[in-house]
C-alpha positions in Angstrom: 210.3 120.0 146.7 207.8 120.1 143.8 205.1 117.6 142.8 203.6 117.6 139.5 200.4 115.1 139.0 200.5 113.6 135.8 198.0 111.3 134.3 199.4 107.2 134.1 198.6 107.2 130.4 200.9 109.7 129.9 203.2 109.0 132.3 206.6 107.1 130.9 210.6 108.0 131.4 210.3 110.2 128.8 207.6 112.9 130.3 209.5 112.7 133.8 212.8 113.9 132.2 210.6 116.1 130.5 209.2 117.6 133.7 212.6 117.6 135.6 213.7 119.5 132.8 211.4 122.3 132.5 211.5 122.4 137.1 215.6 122.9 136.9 215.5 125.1 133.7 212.7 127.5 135.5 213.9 127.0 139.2 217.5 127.4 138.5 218.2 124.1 140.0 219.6 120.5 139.9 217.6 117.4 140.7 218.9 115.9 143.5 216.2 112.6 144.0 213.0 112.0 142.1 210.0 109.8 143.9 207.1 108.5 141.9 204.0 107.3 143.7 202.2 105.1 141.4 198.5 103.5 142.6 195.5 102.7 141.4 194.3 106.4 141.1 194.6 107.8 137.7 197.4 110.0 138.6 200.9 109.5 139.2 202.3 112.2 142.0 206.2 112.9 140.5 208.1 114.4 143.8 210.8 116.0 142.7 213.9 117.0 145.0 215.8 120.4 144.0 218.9 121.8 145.1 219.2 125.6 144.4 221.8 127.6 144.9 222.4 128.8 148.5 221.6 132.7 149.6 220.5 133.6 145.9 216.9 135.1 145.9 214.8 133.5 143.7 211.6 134.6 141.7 209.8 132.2 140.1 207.0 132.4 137.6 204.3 129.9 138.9 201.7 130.6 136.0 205.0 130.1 133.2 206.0 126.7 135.1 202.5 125.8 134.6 202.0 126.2 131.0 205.3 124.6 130.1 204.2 121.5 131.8 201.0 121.4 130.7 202.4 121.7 127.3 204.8 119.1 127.3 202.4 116.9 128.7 
């Protein structure tokens, strides 16, 4: 599972394929369900579901995720 916190006037379709994009790309993965929690705070919380590939050890780059996001957003 990974949330990512996006601001609502940024928020739209577009950025969340966007942000599934650069999770599956980095994590290796598929999305397997998306949940977006929309309220009256000024961030939407994006829950994204991955499958990844059983008994593969994974490394992933936290700080490279980051920056990616941050840049596309």
């Amino acid at each position: 599972t990974c949330l990512a916190f996006i601001p609502k006037t940024r928020f739209n379709i577009q950025t969340r394929e966007i942000v599934e994009r650069i999770f599956c790309q980095q994590l290796q993965g598929s999305i397997t369900k998306y949940y977006e929690q929309i309220t009256e705070a000024q961030l939407i919380r994006l829950q994204l579901i991955i499958k990844l590939q059983p008994r593969v050890k994974y490394h992933f780059n936290i700080e490279k995720i980051e920056e990616l996001l941050v840049g596309a957003i």
